[in-house]
Structures are given as C-alpha cells and as structure tokens.
Amino acid sequence: MRQDGWKGGDEGRFVRKIAPLDELDELDNLGPPPRLPLIRFCGAPGCRRRARPGGRHCPGCHMAAVRRWREEHRRELAVRRRDAAAARDDDARARDSGRAKLAMALRRGTLERGRCRECGAREVVGVIADPADWRAVAWVCREHRETELGRRRDAAAQHAADAKQAAWYDERTRVLAAIELLPPAERARLHALATRGPAGTPLSPGAPLYVMNLVRAYRGSRR
Ligand SMILES: [Zn+2]
Ligand SMILES: [Zn+2]
C-alpha cells in the first residue's frame, strides 16, 4: 500500500505525506481520473453526430447548410458567375472551354483518367497544355501537379526568350541591309556612333555591342 497519495482536482497535485496506517483512506491510492477526449457535437438542432474538426456541424449537416445557402443565393451566384465569365480574356475563355470539354468527355466516358505520370497514383488531376488540344491532357497527382506546372512555366519562359532572340536577329539583318544602301557619309556617321563603347573604350566592328550600337544609331536616325 502506498504511503503517499494524489490530492486535488484536475491537476492531480502530488502531495507527499506520511500517514499513520489506521488513517489511510482507500481513495488516496487512486490516480487522477483519465482525461476525457474533447468531443464536440454538431450544432444543428436534434443532431447528435460529431462536429467536423474546426467546424460547428457534422459533415452531413455542413453539406446541407452549404446546399441551402447556395439555393438561397442562387440568383446572386448566377450574376457573379456571368460577370466573371464576361470579364475573361481570350486565353481564359479558351482554357475554360478546354476544361469543360475534358469534363464532358470524362462524364461521357470517351476519355478516361490515367495514373499520375510521375508516381502512378490513382488520385489525379488533368493539366491541359494547349486548350485547342485538350485531349493531350497530362494526368498528375496533386503533389506532382506543381512539378508539372513548374516545367511548363520554364518551357514558356524559354519559348519567349527564343522568340525575342529570333526577333532581334530579324531586325539586325534588316537594319544592316538598309545601312548598306545609305549614302557613304551617313553610313560613316552611323559607324562612328557604333564605335563608342562603354566608358569611352572604342569597339571593334565585329563586337556584338558594336552591332547593337549600329542598329540603335540607325533607328535613332530614322525618327
Ligand atoms: Zn449534424
Ligand atoms: Zn504523382
């Protein structure tokens, strides 16, 4: 039999005491009561199910409340949806159309969801690269969706950089050809401008910066 015991309420304050044997109370030997798990019940009248974590209602009552709210605000929601749809640009419109066609194909069963192409997971979302070619959808799990989107962003950035580079080469070729047709004095003036490098160092005619200066000088003279 223990010579010490638990005293006090919830905290189970531990009090060491030495009591004479004839004063021992059987209850002194009991530990503190186990903590009861905190259960919150659904707030809906008459419902005895448990509330969702962090929510006031059980999943069933919550869904019913959401449905009721949508039904009551049907008109405002429709207006908001219509306004949002009208405000879309062409790209957003094309994306929405591609998504809608994919959803329809899945409902009709003409197209099936695949597995995640990175890890083979069954829970997948579709990523459409080109809305015009929505059948070429990439199936990825939520986790690999970020990987996929990152890859697409990189590809798009690379594409934009390539296009800019190509546009510059076109412009350069066009301007150099035009300079060749200028009167010699004007040509000499532009070449003199192009020689001026940063901090006064002269540039040689083969340097990339020389060519850029030349094109800029030509554009400036056209204004
Ligand atoms: Zn409920
Ligand atoms: Zn995955």
Coordinates of C-alpha atoms and ligand atoms in Angstrom, one line a residue:
M1 CA 0.0 0.0 0.0
R2 CA 1.3 3.5 -0.9
Q3 CA 2.2 5.9 1.8
D4 CA 1.6 8.9 -0.4
G5 CA -1.4 9.9 -2.4
W6 CA -2.9 12.1 -5.0
K7 CA -4.7 15.2 -3.8
G8 CA -6.6 18.0 -5.5
G9 CA -8.7 18.3 -8.6
D10 CA -7.9 18.0 -12.3
E11 CA -4.2 18.7 -11.9
G12 CA -3.7 15.7 -9.7
R13 CA -1.4 17.6 -7.4
F14 CA 1.1 15.2 -5.9
V15 CA 1.3 15.6 -2.2
R16 CA 3.7 13.5 -0.2
K17 CA 2.5 12.7 3.2
I18 CA 3.2 10.0 5.6
A19 CA 0.0 8.9 7.3
P20 CA -0.4 6.5 10.1
L21 CA -1.7 3.2 8.8
D22 CA -5.1 3.5 10.6
E23 CA -5.8 6.9 8.9
L24 CA -5.2 5.6 5.4
D25 CA -8.1 6.3 3.0
E26 CA -8.6 3.8 0.2
L27 CA -9.3 6.8 -2.2
D28 CA -5.7 8.1 -1.6
N29 CA -4.4 5.2 -3.6
L30 CA -6.4 6.2 -6.7
G31 CA -4.6 8.0 -9.5
P32 CA -6.1 11.1 -11.2
P33 CA -9.0 10.4 -13.4
P34 CA -8.1 9.8 -17.1
R35 CA -8.6 12.9 -19.3
L36 CA -11.7 12.5 -21.4
P37 CA -11.2 13.2 -25.1
L38 CA -12.9 16.5 -26.0
I39 CA -15.9 15.7 -28.2
R40 CA -17.8 18.5 -29.8
F41 CA -21.2 17.6 -31.1
C42 CA -23.0 19.0 -34.2
G43 CA -24.6 22.4 -33.6
A44 CA -27.7 21.6 -35.7
P45 CA -30.8 21.1 -33.5
G46 CA -31.6 17.5 -32.9
C47 CA -28.4 16.2 -34.5
R48 CA -26.2 14.0 -32.2
R49 CA -23.3 13.4 -34.6
R50 CA -19.8 14.8 -34.0
A51 CA -18.8 18.2 -35.5
R52 CA -16.2 18.3 -38.2
P53 CA -12.7 19.2 -36.9
G54 CA -12.7 23.0 -36.6
G55 CA -16.3 23.3 -37.7
R56 CA -19.6 23.7 -36.0
H57 CA -21.6 21.0 -37.7
C58 CA -21.2 17.3 -38.7
P59 CA -20.2 16.7 -42.3
G60 CA -23.8 15.9 -43.3
C61 CA -25.3 19.0 -41.7
H62 CA -22.5 21.1 -43.1
M63 CA -23.1 19.9 -46.7
A64 CA -26.9 20.5 -46.2
A65 CA -26.1 24.0 -44.9
V66 CA -23.9 24.8 -47.9
R67 CA -26.6 23.5 -50.3
R68 CA -29.2 25.6 -48.5
W69 CA -27.1 28.7 -48.7
R70 CA -26.4 28.2 -52.4
E71 CA -30.1 27.7 -53.1
E72 CA -30.9 30.9 -51.2
H73 CA -28.3 32.9 -53.0
R74 CA -28.8 31.2 -56.4
R75 CA -29.6 34.5 -58.2
E76 CA -26.5 36.4 -56.9
L77 CA -24.3 33.5 -57.6
A78 CA -25.5 33.3 -61.2
V79 CA -24.9 37.0 -61.7
R80 CA -21.5 36.8 -60.2
R81 CA -20.6 33.8 -62.4
R82 CA -21.9 35.6 -65.5
D83 CA -19.9 38.7 -64.7
A84 CA -16.8 36.7 -64.1
A85 CA -17.3 34.8 -67.4
A86 CA -17.8 38.1 -69.3
A87 CA -14.7 39.6 -67.9
R88 CA -12.4 36.8 -69.1
D89 CA -9.8 37.4 -71.8
D90 CA -9.5 35.2 -74.8
D91 CA -6.9 33.0 -73.1
A92 CA -9.0 32.4 -70.1
R93 CA -12.0 31.7 -72.3
A94 CA -10.0 29.1 -74.3
R95 CA -8.8 27.5 -71.1
D96 CA -12.3 27.2 -69.6
S97 CA -13.6 25.8 -72.9
G98 CA -10.8 23.1 -72.9
R99 CA -11.5 22.2 -69.3
A100 CA -15.3 22.0 -69.9
K101 CA -14.7 19.7 -73.0
L102 CA -12.4 17.4 -70.9
A103 CA -15.0 17.2 -68.1
M104 CA -17.7 16.3 -70.7
A105 CA -15.5 13.6 -72.2
L106 CA -14.9 12.1 -68.8
R107 CA -18.6 12.1 -68.0
R108 CA -19.5 10.5 -71.3
G109 CA -16.7 8.0 -70.9
T110 CA -15.0 8.8 -74.2
L111 CA -11.8 9.6 -72.3
E112 CA -10.5 8.0 -69.1
R113 CA -8.4 9.3 -66.3
G114 CA -4.9 7.9 -66.3
R115 CA -2.5 7.4 -63.5
C116 CA 0.0 10.1 -62.3
R117 CA 2.7 10.0 -64.9
E118 CA 5.3 10.7 -62.2
C119 CA 4.4 8.3 -59.5
G120 CA 1.5 6.2 -60.8
A121 CA -1.0 7.5 -58.1
R122 CA -4.7 7.0 -58.9
E123 CA -5.9 10.3 -57.5
V124 CA -5.1 12.6 -60.4
V125 CA -5.9 16.0 -61.9
G126 CA -5.6 16.8 -65.5
V127 CA -3.2 19.5 -66.7
I128 CA -4.1 20.9 -70.2
A129 CA -1.1 22.4 -72.0
D130 CA -2.9 23.7 -75.1
P131 CA -6.7 24.2 -74.8
A132 CA -7.1 23.6 -78.5
D133 CA -5.5 20.2 -78.0
W134 CA -7.3 19.3 -74.7
R135 CA -7.2 15.6 -75.4
A136 CA -3.4 15.7 -74.9
V137 CA -4.0 16.2 -71.1
A138 CA -1.3 15.2 -68.7
W139 CA -2.6 13.3 -65.6
V140 CA -0.7 14.1 -62.4
C141 CA -1.4 13.7 -58.7
R142 CA -1.8 16.9 -56.6
E143 CA 1.8 16.7 -55.5
H144 CA 3.3 16.3 -59.0
R145 CA 0.9 18.9 -60.4
E146 CA 3.4 21.6 -59.0
T147 CA 6.3 19.8 -60.7
E148 CA 4.3 19.7 -64.0
L149 CA 3.3 23.4 -63.8
G150 CA 6.9 24.4 -63.0
R151 CA 8.1 22.5 -66.0
R152 CA 5.5 24.3 -68.2
R153 CA 6.4 27.7 -66.8
D154 CA 10.1 27.1 -67.6
A155 CA 9.2 25.9 -71.2
A156 CA 7.1 29.0 -71.7
A157 CA 9.9 31.3 -70.5
Q158 CA 12.4 29.6 -72.7
H159 CA 10.0 29.9 -75.7
A160 CA 9.6 33.7 -75.0
A161 CA 13.3 34.1 -74.8
D162 CA 13.8 32.3 -78.1
A163 CA 11.2 34.4 -79.8
K164 CA 12.8 37.6 -78.5
Q165 CA 16.2 36.4 -79.8
A166 CA 14.8 35.5 -83.2
A167 CA 13.1 38.9 -83.5
W168 CA 16.4 40.6 -82.7
Y169 CA 18.2 38.6 -85.4
D170 CA 15.5 39.5 -88.0
E171 CA 15.7 43.2 -87.0
R172 CA 19.5 43.1 -87.2
T173 CA 19.6 41.6 -90.6
R174 CA 17.0 44.0 -91.9
V175 CA 18.8 47.1 -90.4
L176 CA 22.3 46.0 -91.6
A177 CA 20.9 45.6 -95.2
A178 CA 19.3 49.0 -95.0
I179 CA 22.5 50.7 -93.8
E180 CA 24.4 49.3 -96.8
L181 CA 22.0 51.2 -99.1
L182 CA 22.6 54.5 -97.3
P183 CA 24.8 57.3 -98.7
P184 CA 28.5 56.8 -97.7
A185 CA 28.6 59.9 -95.4
E186 CA 25.5 58.7 -93.5
R187 CA 26.9 55.2 -93.2
A188 CA 30.2 56.6 -91.9
R189 CA 28.3 58.7 -89.3
L190 CA 26.4 55.6 -88.0
H191 CA 29.6 53.5 -87.9
A192 CA 31.3 56.3 -85.9
L193 CA 28.5 56.3 -83.4
A194 CA 28.7 52.5 -83.1
T195 CA 32.4 52.6 -82.2
R196 CA 31.6 54.3 -78.9
G197 CA 31.9 51.6 -76.3
P198 CA 31.0 51.9 -72.5
A199 CA 33.4 54.3 -70.6
G200 CA 34.9 55.6 -73.8
T201 CA 36.6 52.4 -75.0
P202 CA 36.3 52.0 -78.7
L203 CA 34.6 48.9 -80.0
S204 CA 35.8 46.8 -83.0
P205 CA 33.3 46.3 -85.8
G206 CA 32.9 42.6 -85.1
A207 CA 31.8 43.1 -81.4
P208 CA 28.2 42.2 -80.6
L209 CA 27.9 45.6 -78.8
Y210 CA 29.1 47.4 -81.9
V211 CA 26.3 45.8 -84.0
M212 CA 23.7 46.7 -81.3
N213 CA 25.0 50.3 -81.3
L214 CA 24.8 50.4 -85.0
V215 CA 21.2 49.2 -85.1
R216 CA 20.3 51.7 -82.3
A217 CA 22.0 54.5 -84.2
Y218 CA 20.1 53.6 -87.3
R219 CA 16.8 53.5 -85.5
G220 CA 17.6 56.9 -83.9
S221 CA 18.4 58.5 -87.3
R222 CA 15.0 57.2 -88.7
R223 CA 12.9 59.0 -86.0
Ligands
ZN1 ZN -25.4 17.3 -37.8
ZN2 ZN 2.4 11.8 -58.6

